Each structure stands twice: as C-alpha cells, then as structure tokens.
Amino acid sequence: MKSFPFLRCGVMSMLLIPLLLPACSDPQRATTKDASRPGLSITGELEAENHVKIAPPSISRMWNYSIKQLVPENSHVKEGDLIVAFDDKPVRDRLIEKKSELAQARSELKNTVRKVEQTAKDDVLAIEEKRAEFDKAERRAAIIDQSLSKNERMKSAIDFEIATNDLALVRELADLHKKSGKLEVSLAERKVDTLSAEVDLLQKQVDRLKVHAPIGGLVQYIPNWQGEKPSQGESVRFGQPVVLLSDLSRMQLRAQADEVDRSSLALGAPVDVVVDSAQGKTLTGKIAELGRVVRDRSNNDRRRVIDLLVAIDSSEELSLKPGMTATLNLAGVTRELSAEMGGNE
C-alpha cells in the first residue's frame, strides 16, 4: 500500500510523455507542414509606374473633338513630341472674329484719345478767350470817370459780372470734359484689354488642341466603351481618353486578391511575378500597396476582393507592355507567415 503513490506517479508520467513530445519537436517541422500548402497565385495586369492618359483638352463651347492627327500606336515618342492634334477650326473661327473686334476696338481707342486731346486743346483756347474778355471787362469796370453816364457805368459792371461768370463756366466745362474724357478713354482701354485677353485665351486653346507628350514612352490607343480604338478623322467626346503614354523604365502590376486571402498578404512582402507572354520569365517585386477596403470584384461579380499593387524590381531585359497579364506567386509570403505563426505557438 505504501508503493501506491509511486505507481500513480509513474502512470501519470507515461500519460504526459505523448503530450510533451510535440512541444519539444523542431519548429521547422511544424512550419514545413504549413508550408506544404500550395502558395497563392493571383493574376494581374501590368502597367507603367509613370503613365499619362491623353484626353481632349477643356475648350469652351466644345464637346465633340475631331481627331485631325494621331501618332501611330505602339510607337515610342520623346517628351515634347506631338501625340494627337484635334481639329481647331471652331476655335480658330472665333479667334479670327475676336481679332477683328480687337482691331476695331483699338481703332476706337485711338479715335477716343485723339478726340479727348482735341477737346482739351479747345478748352484751353476757350479759357484764354474768356480770360481776355474778363480782363477787358475788369479794366472797364474799374474806370471811375465822371464823364461816363450812370448807365454806362452800370453796363460796365454788368459786363464784368458776365465775363466773370463766363470764365468760371468755361473752366468748369473744361474740368467736366477732362473727367468725361478720362472715363471714355478708360472704357475704351478696358474694351481693348478684354478683347486682348479673349484673343490670348483663344490662341492658347488653339495651341492646346495640339497635344504634346508630357513624358517619353510607349503610345497605346485607349478603346471607348464599345471597344473601338480611336482613329484619324473620328470624333471623341470631352473627357474621353484617347492615348495611354507609358514610361516603360519601371513597371508595376495591379491585381485583385480574394478577401479570404487577406491574411496571407503583407505590405512590403517580396513576391515573384511570372509574365505570361515572356516565356515564363520570373521577375521579383514587392507589394507596394494593399487595399484596406473590401469591395465587389465588379457590378456583375459579387465576389469580395481587395486591391493590391506590386512594384517590379527590374524589367529592362524584357519587352514588357502595359496590358500584359502576369501571375503573382505568393508562396514565399505564405511560408514566412506560417513560420511566424509556428514560432508564436
């Protein structure tokens, strides 16, 4: 009976051994078990990190733009090269009309200035004439001579008063002409300035209808909602992109991952990128952006997805183009996350 406690301890030890063995096993073994799961593969589409969409410029009173000239698709252009030219006839017609109005306004301004200057000269002569009459009347009114009759002296005083009033009146009239003349000249100048600004704006709009490349890169046509690509002679609406200009020196991959795979993705994690049309060439990259909002894949596809963007390390040795499909292999990311989870356990 005294050996019973020892026997009970031995039995308990034998029962605990199988439970302790997994805890003492190699962590790599548990990780390998998780890593044996197939890695995630996500299909995405290549795009240039630096790209620009060319659309018709904003032109007043224009909604439809006719393509007059278009650079060939898949051609490489340099910065500043002409990409697309839209028909500028509607704007040029308005430009010609405004230039005619501007020429007329400038002519009216010259005539107004000439008229104001002539009025000022006439006012000076009128003031001098009235001043001479005033001086003469003043001298006659100042004569005190008993030989003059009372009526003559009264007449001299009245003439002096009239001359004084006439001189004051002509001076006031000259001031009024001066103020009105300044106003007429100011209005004429403002009209010229307004028309000049309209002419400059229309000229800039004519120049903007010739769109030049803001960056160097590959030219690709952008189809409309019907899948039709633009061509010379066709019309496009305002806001409709026509050309995609891509700098191929740095490429990236935009993709969508299912919501259930969110836990297997990490911002900055390395990934492998296999380009479908590059004979299975594998590139390296990392997850540069990872969406935080879960959304529907499309209006017709209600599967919940998140957006992600992968920055490709180097693609100079390959002829990659925007629109190519590629596959993201996230097995490495899965192994790293599995190792972290195994280590925490």
PDB file of C-alpha atoms in Angstrom, residues 143-337:
ATOM      1  CA  ILE A 143     -12.603 153.102 -64.593  1.00  0.00           C
ATOM      2  CA  ILE A 144     -14.127 155.857 -62.479  1.00  0.00           C
ATOM      3  CA  ASP A 145     -14.834 158.705 -64.800  1.00  0.00           C
ATOM      4  CA  GLN A 146     -17.476 161.358 -64.222  1.00  0.00           C
ATOM      5  CA  SER A 147     -17.742 161.756 -67.967  1.00  0.00           C
ATOM      6  CA  LEU A 148     -19.377 158.350 -68.176  1.00  0.00           C
ATOM      7  CA  SER A 149     -23.057 158.246 -67.639  1.00  0.00           C
ATOM      8  CA  LYS A 150     -24.646 156.211 -64.943  1.00  0.00           C
ATOM      9  CA  ASN A 151     -25.986 153.748 -67.493  1.00  0.00           C
ATOM     10  CA  GLU A 152     -22.527 153.224 -68.984  1.00  0.00           C
ATOM     11  CA  ARG A 153     -21.052 152.538 -65.542  1.00  0.00           C
ATOM     12  CA  MET A 154     -23.858 150.075 -64.805  1.00  0.00           C
ATOM     13  CA  LYS A 155     -23.278 148.422 -68.160  1.00  0.00           C
ATOM     14  CA  SER A 156     -19.555 148.044 -67.405  1.00  0.00           C
ATOM     15  CA  ALA A 157     -20.354 146.427 -64.063  1.00  0.00           C
ATOM     16  CA  ILE A 158     -22.827 144.054 -65.686  1.00  0.00           C
ATOM     17  CA  ASP A 159     -20.334 143.173 -68.423  1.00  0.00           C
ATOM     18  CA  PHE A 160     -17.706 142.424 -65.786  1.00  0.00           C
ATOM     19  CA  GLU A 161     -20.088 140.163 -63.895  1.00  0.00           C
ATOM     20  CA  ILE A 162     -20.980 138.344 -67.104  1.00  0.00           C
ATOM     21  CA  ALA A 163     -17.297 137.909 -68.011  1.00  0.00           C
ATOM     22  CA  THR A 164     -16.593 136.540 -64.518  1.00  0.00           C
ATOM     23  CA  ASN A 165     -19.400 134.015 -64.832  1.00  0.00           C
ATOM     24  CA  ASP A 166     -18.338 133.035 -68.353  1.00  0.00           C
ATOM     25  CA  LEU A 167     -14.752 132.419 -67.215  1.00  0.00           C
ATOM     26  CA  ALA A 168     -15.909 130.266 -64.298  1.00  0.00           C
ATOM     27  CA  LEU A 169     -18.299 128.388 -66.572  1.00  0.00           C
ATOM     28  CA  VAL A 170     -15.688 127.622 -69.207  1.00  0.00           C
ATOM     29  CA  ARG A 171     -13.302 126.388 -66.524  1.00  0.00           C
ATOM     30  CA  GLU A 172     -15.954 124.087 -65.077  1.00  0.00           C
ATOM     31  CA  LEU A 173     -16.752 122.874 -68.573  1.00  0.00           C
ATOM     32  CA  ALA A 174     -13.066 122.128 -69.145  1.00  0.00           C
ATOM     33  CA  ASP A 175     -12.939 120.099 -65.905  1.00  0.00           C
ATOM     34  CA  LEU A 176     -16.049 118.199 -66.960  1.00  0.00           C
ATOM     35  CA  HIS A 177     -14.533 117.456 -70.373  1.00  0.00           C
ATOM     36  CA  LYS A 178     -11.363 116.271 -68.666  1.00  0.00           C
ATOM     37  CA  LYS A 179     -13.222 113.855 -66.375  1.00  0.00           C
ATOM     38  CA  SER A 180     -15.516 112.557 -69.099  1.00  0.00           C
ATOM     39  CA  GLY A 181     -12.566 112.196 -71.447  1.00  0.00           C
ATOM     40  CA  LYS A 182     -10.692 110.070 -68.894  1.00  0.00           C
ATOM     41  CA  LEU A 183     -13.785 107.913 -68.483  1.00  0.00           C
ATOM     42  CA  GLU A 184     -14.193 107.443 -72.246  1.00  0.00           C
ATOM     43  CA  VAL A 185     -10.529 106.529 -72.624  1.00  0.00           C
ATOM     44  CA  SER A 186     -10.729 104.136 -69.661  1.00  0.00           C
ATOM     45  CA  LEU A 187     -13.777 102.382 -71.114  1.00  0.00           C
ATOM     46  CA  ALA A 188     -12.100 102.096 -74.499  1.00  0.00           C
ATOM     47  CA  GLU A 189      -8.924 100.735 -72.915  1.00  0.00           C
ATOM     48  CA  ARG A 190     -10.915  98.232 -70.869  1.00  0.00           C
ATOM     49  CA  LYS A 191     -12.657  97.021 -74.008  1.00  0.00           C
ATOM     50  CA  VAL A 192      -9.291  96.557 -75.690  1.00  0.00           C
ATOM     51  CA  ASP A 193      -7.907  94.703 -72.659  1.00  0.00           C
ATOM     52  CA  THR A 194     -10.949  92.412 -72.535  1.00  0.00           C
ATOM     53  CA  LEU A 195     -10.744  91.562 -76.207  1.00  0.00           C
ATOM     54  CA  SER A 196      -6.976  91.096 -75.951  1.00  0.00           C
ATOM     55  CA  ALA A 197      -7.489  88.595 -73.113  1.00  0.00           C
ATOM     56  CA  GLU A 198     -10.118  86.742 -75.165  1.00  0.00           C
ATOM     57  CA  VAL A 199      -7.785  86.620 -78.161  1.00  0.00           C
ATOM     58  CA  ASP A 200      -4.936  85.314 -75.995  1.00  0.00           C
ATOM     59  CA  LEU A 201      -7.220  82.671 -74.478  1.00  0.00           C
ATOM     60  CA  LEU A 202      -8.455  81.507 -77.868  1.00  0.00           C
ATOM     61  CA  GLN A 203      -4.893  81.392 -79.170  1.00  0.00           C
ATOM     62  CA  LYS A 204      -3.882  79.239 -76.181  1.00  0.00           C
ATOM     63  CA  GLN A 205      -6.862  76.964 -76.837  1.00  0.00           C
ATOM     64  CA  VAL A 206      -5.770  76.576 -80.453  1.00  0.00           C
ATOM     65  CA  ASP A 207      -2.309  75.619 -79.228  1.00  0.00           C
ATOM     66  CA  ARG A 208      -3.738  73.225 -76.608  1.00  0.00           C
ATOM     67  CA  LEU A 209      -5.620  71.332 -79.305  1.00  0.00           C
ATOM     68  CA  LYS A 210      -2.172  70.146 -80.396  1.00  0.00           C
ATOM     69  CA  VAL A 211      -1.293  67.824 -77.515  1.00  0.00           C
ATOM     70  CA  HIS A 212       2.398  67.134 -76.960  1.00  0.00           C
ATOM     71  CA  ALA A 213       3.876  64.316 -74.917  1.00  0.00           C
ATOM     72  CA  PRO A 214       4.399  65.317 -71.268  1.00  0.00           C
ATOM     73  CA  ILE A 215       6.722  62.312 -70.869  1.00  0.00           C
ATOM     74  CA  GLY A 216       8.577  59.969 -73.184  1.00  0.00           C
ATOM     75  CA  GLY A 217       7.297  56.455 -73.635  1.00  0.00           C
ATOM     76  CA  LEU A 218       5.130  53.960 -75.493  1.00  0.00           C
ATOM     77  CA  VAL A 219       1.930  55.060 -77.250  1.00  0.00           C
ATOM     78  CA  GLN A 220      -1.157  52.873 -76.877  1.00  0.00           C
ATOM     79  CA  TYR A 221      -4.681  53.670 -78.018  1.00  0.00           C
ATOM     80  CA  ILE A 222      -7.476  53.545 -75.429  1.00  0.00           C
ATOM     81  CA  PRO A 223     -10.709  51.987 -76.735  1.00  0.00           C
ATOM     82  CA  ASN A 224     -14.078  53.550 -75.950  1.00  0.00           C
ATOM     83  CA  TRP A 225     -16.916  51.865 -74.083  1.00  0.00           C
ATOM     84  CA  GLN A 226     -17.768  49.940 -77.250  1.00  0.00           C
ATOM     85  CA  GLY A 227     -14.224  48.580 -77.535  1.00  0.00           C
ATOM     86  CA  GLU A 228     -13.378  50.725 -80.588  1.00  0.00           C
ATOM     87  CA  LYS A 229      -9.978  52.373 -80.737  1.00  0.00           C
ATOM     88  CA  PRO A 230      -9.655  55.989 -81.907  1.00  0.00           C
ATOM     89  CA  SER A 231      -8.511  56.794 -85.415  1.00  0.00           C
ATOM     90  CA  GLN A 232      -7.800  59.860 -87.513  1.00  0.00           C
ATOM     91  CA  GLY A 233     -10.965  61.612 -88.675  1.00  0.00           C
ATOM     92  CA  GLU A 234     -13.187  60.258 -85.923  1.00  0.00           C
ATOM     93  CA  SER A 235     -14.788  62.333 -83.183  1.00  0.00           C
ATOM     94  CA  VAL A 236     -14.439  61.855 -79.446  1.00  0.00           C
ATOM     95  CA  ARG A 237     -16.263  63.495 -76.588  1.00  0.00           C
ATOM     96  CA  PHE A 238     -14.755  65.719 -73.944  1.00  0.00           C
ATOM     97  CA  GLY A 239     -13.150  63.712 -71.143  1.00  0.00           C
ATOM     98  CA  GLN A 240     -12.764  60.557 -73.226  1.00  0.00           C
ATOM     99  CA  PRO A 241      -9.130  59.343 -73.018  1.00  0.00           C
ATOM    100  CA  VAL A 242      -7.591  58.657 -76.390  1.00  0.00           C
ATOM    101  CA  VAL A 243      -3.954  57.669 -75.817  1.00  0.00           C
ATOM    102  CA  LEU A 244      -2.096  55.988 -72.963  1.00  0.00           C
ATOM    103  CA  LEU A 245       1.521  57.146 -72.770  1.00  0.00           C
ATOM    104  CA  SER A 246       3.691  54.850 -70.637  1.00  0.00           C
ATOM    105  CA  ASP A 247       7.275  55.143 -69.446  1.00  0.00           C
ATOM    106  CA  LEU A 248       8.497  51.527 -69.609  1.00  0.00           C
ATOM    107  CA  SER A 249      11.565  52.056 -67.435  1.00  0.00           C
ATOM    108  CA  ARG A 250       9.637  50.965 -64.331  1.00  0.00           C
ATOM    109  CA  MET A 251       6.658  48.626 -64.428  1.00  0.00           C
ATOM    110  CA  GLN A 252       4.165  47.534 -61.796  1.00  0.00           C
ATOM    111  CA  LEU A 253       1.385  45.007 -61.515  1.00  0.00           C
ATOM    112  CA  ARG A 254      -2.140  45.786 -60.391  1.00  0.00           C
ATOM    113  CA  ALA A 255      -4.228  42.867 -59.176  1.00  0.00           C
ATOM    114  CA  GLN A 256      -7.155  41.831 -57.003  1.00  0.00           C
ATOM    115  CA  ALA A 257      -6.990  39.262 -54.223  1.00  0.00           C
ATOM    116  CA  ASP A 258      -9.925  37.407 -52.720  1.00  0.00           C
ATOM    117  CA  GLU A 259     -10.995  38.547 -49.281  1.00  0.00           C
ATOM    118  CA  VAL A 260     -10.212  35.130 -47.791  1.00  0.00           C
ATOM    119  CA  ASP A 261      -6.546  35.550 -48.821  1.00  0.00           C
ATOM    120  CA  ARG A 262      -6.168  38.860 -46.993  1.00  0.00           C
ATOM    121  CA  SER A 263      -4.365  37.250 -44.048  1.00  0.00           C
ATOM    122  CA  SER A 264      -1.689  35.826 -46.376  1.00  0.00           C
ATOM    123  CA  LEU A 265      -0.732  39.257 -47.749  1.00  0.00           C
ATOM    124  CA  ALA A 266       1.650  41.736 -46.173  1.00  0.00           C
ATOM    125  CA  LEU A 267       2.684  45.219 -47.250  1.00  0.00           C
ATOM    126  CA  GLY A 268       6.293  45.203 -48.453  1.00  0.00           C
ATOM    127  CA  ALA A 269       6.439  41.421 -48.745  1.00  0.00           C
ATOM    128  CA  PRO A 270       8.519  40.007 -51.647  1.00  0.00           C
ATOM    129  CA  VAL A 271       6.687  38.253 -54.454  1.00  0.00           C
ATOM    130  CA  ASP A 272       7.502  36.523 -57.725  1.00  0.00           C
ATOM    131  CA  VAL A 273       5.966  37.842 -60.936  1.00  0.00           C
ATOM    132  CA  VAL A 274       5.629  35.482 -63.881  1.00  0.00           C
ATOM    133  CA  VAL A 275       4.795  37.310 -67.116  1.00  0.00           C
ATOM    134  CA  ASP A 276       2.549  35.176 -69.316  1.00  0.00           C
ATOM    135  CA  SER A 277       3.917  36.446 -72.647  1.00  0.00           C
ATOM    136  CA  ALA A 278       7.596  36.468 -71.632  1.00  0.00           C
ATOM    137  CA  GLN A 279       8.234  32.697 -71.932  1.00  0.00           C
ATOM    138  CA  GLY A 280       7.555  32.210 -68.248  1.00  0.00           C
ATOM    139  CA  LYS A 281      10.237  34.679 -67.183  1.00  0.00           C
ATOM    140  CA  THR A 282      10.085  35.242 -63.430  1.00  0.00           C
ATOM    141  CA  LEU A 283      10.668  38.723 -62.028  1.00  0.00           C
ATOM    142  CA  THR A 284      10.940  39.831 -58.452  1.00  0.00           C
ATOM    143  CA  GLY A 285       8.980  42.544 -56.716  1.00  0.00           C
ATOM    144  CA  LYS A 286       7.212  43.541 -53.535  1.00  0.00           C
ATOM    145  CA  ILE A 287       3.721  44.541 -52.500  1.00  0.00           C
ATOM    146  CA  ALA A 288       3.759  48.342 -52.628  1.00  0.00           C
ATOM    147  CA  GLU A 289       0.073  48.989 -51.916  1.00  0.00           C
ATOM    148  CA  LEU A 290      -2.514  46.871 -50.167  1.00  0.00           C
ATOM    149  CA  GLY A 291      -6.112  47.961 -50.081  1.00  0.00           C
ATOM    150  CA  ARG A 292      -7.886  48.319 -46.776  1.00  0.00           C
ATOM    151  CA  VAL A 293     -11.393  48.375 -48.187  1.00  0.00           C
ATOM    152  CA  VAL A 294     -13.084  45.187 -49.361  1.00  0.00           C
ATOM    153  CA  ARG A 295     -15.289  45.635 -52.425  1.00  0.00           C
ATOM    154  CA  ASP A 296     -17.137  43.667 -55.090  1.00  0.00           C
ATOM    155  CA  ARG A 297     -14.998  42.493 -57.968  1.00  0.00           C
ATOM    156  CA  SER A 298     -17.404  44.111 -60.444  1.00  0.00           C
ATOM    157  CA  ASN A 299     -21.040  45.009 -60.850  1.00  0.00           C
ATOM    158  CA  ASN A 300     -21.757  41.557 -62.221  1.00  0.00           C
ATOM    159  CA  ASP A 301     -19.358  39.687 -59.941  1.00  0.00           C
ATOM    160  CA  ARG A 302     -20.191  39.953 -56.241  1.00  0.00           C
ATOM    161  CA  ARG A 303     -17.066  38.177 -55.010  1.00  0.00           C
ATOM    162  CA  ARG A 304     -15.357  40.251 -52.336  1.00  0.00           C
ATOM    163  CA  VAL A 305     -11.822  41.329 -53.185  1.00  0.00           C
ATOM    164  CA  ILE A 306      -9.126  43.780 -52.128  1.00  0.00           C
ATOM    165  CA  ASP A 307      -6.815  45.719 -54.449  1.00  0.00           C
ATOM    166  CA  LEU A 308      -3.064  45.360 -54.377  1.00  0.00           C
ATOM    167  CA  LEU A 309      -0.177  46.861 -56.302  1.00  0.00           C
ATOM    168  CA  VAL A 310       3.182  45.166 -56.834  1.00  0.00           C
ATOM    169  CA  ALA A 311       6.296  47.157 -57.710  1.00  0.00           C
ATOM    170  CA  ILE A 312       8.548  45.165 -60.047  1.00  0.00           C
ATOM    171  CA  ASP A 313      12.246  45.430 -59.244  1.00  0.00           C
ATOM    172  CA  SER A 314      13.625  45.369 -62.792  1.00  0.00           C
ATOM    173  CA  SER A 315      12.173  44.727 -66.236  1.00  0.00           C
ATOM    174  CA  GLU A 316      14.787  46.241 -68.528  1.00  0.00           C
ATOM    175  CA  GLU A 317      15.728  42.910 -70.069  1.00  0.00           C
ATOM    176  CA  LEU A 318      12.128  42.185 -71.117  1.00  0.00           C
ATOM    177  CA  SER A 319       9.890  43.903 -73.634  1.00  0.00           C
ATOM    178  CA  LEU A 320       7.015  44.459 -71.235  1.00  0.00           C
ATOM    179  CA  LYS A 321       3.995  46.488 -72.216  1.00  0.00           C
ATOM    180  CA  PRO A 322       1.049  47.781 -70.237  1.00  0.00           C
ATOM    181  CA  GLY A 323      -1.914  45.440 -70.503  1.00  0.00           C
ATOM    182  CA  MET A 324       0.107  42.228 -70.370  1.00  0.00           C
ATOM    183  CA  THR A 325      -1.110  39.677 -67.839  1.00  0.00           C
ATOM    184  CA  ALA A 326       1.127  38.206 -65.187  1.00  0.00           C
ATOM    185  CA  THR A 327       0.787  35.891 -62.199  1.00  0.00           C
ATOM    186  CA  LEU A 328       1.847  36.699 -58.653  1.00  0.00           C
ATOM    187  CA  ASN A 329       3.300  33.761 -56.788  1.00  0.00           C
ATOM    188  CA  LEU A 330       2.931  34.389 -53.077  1.00  0.00           C
ATOM    189  CA  ALA A 331       4.334  31.075 -51.801  1.00  0.00           C
ATOM    190  CA  GLY A 332       7.267  32.854 -50.168  1.00  0.00           C
ATOM    191  CA  VAL A 333       4.937  35.144 -48.296  1.00  0.00           C
ATOM    192  CA  THR A 334       2.854  32.172 -47.147  1.00  0.00           C
ATOM    193  CA  ARG A 335       5.946  30.390 -45.795  1.00  0.00           C
ATOM    194  CA  GLU A 336       7.090  33.473 -43.878  1.00  0.00           C
ATOM    195  CA  LEU A 337       3.674  33.992 -42.314  1.00  0.00           C
TER     196      LEU A 337
END
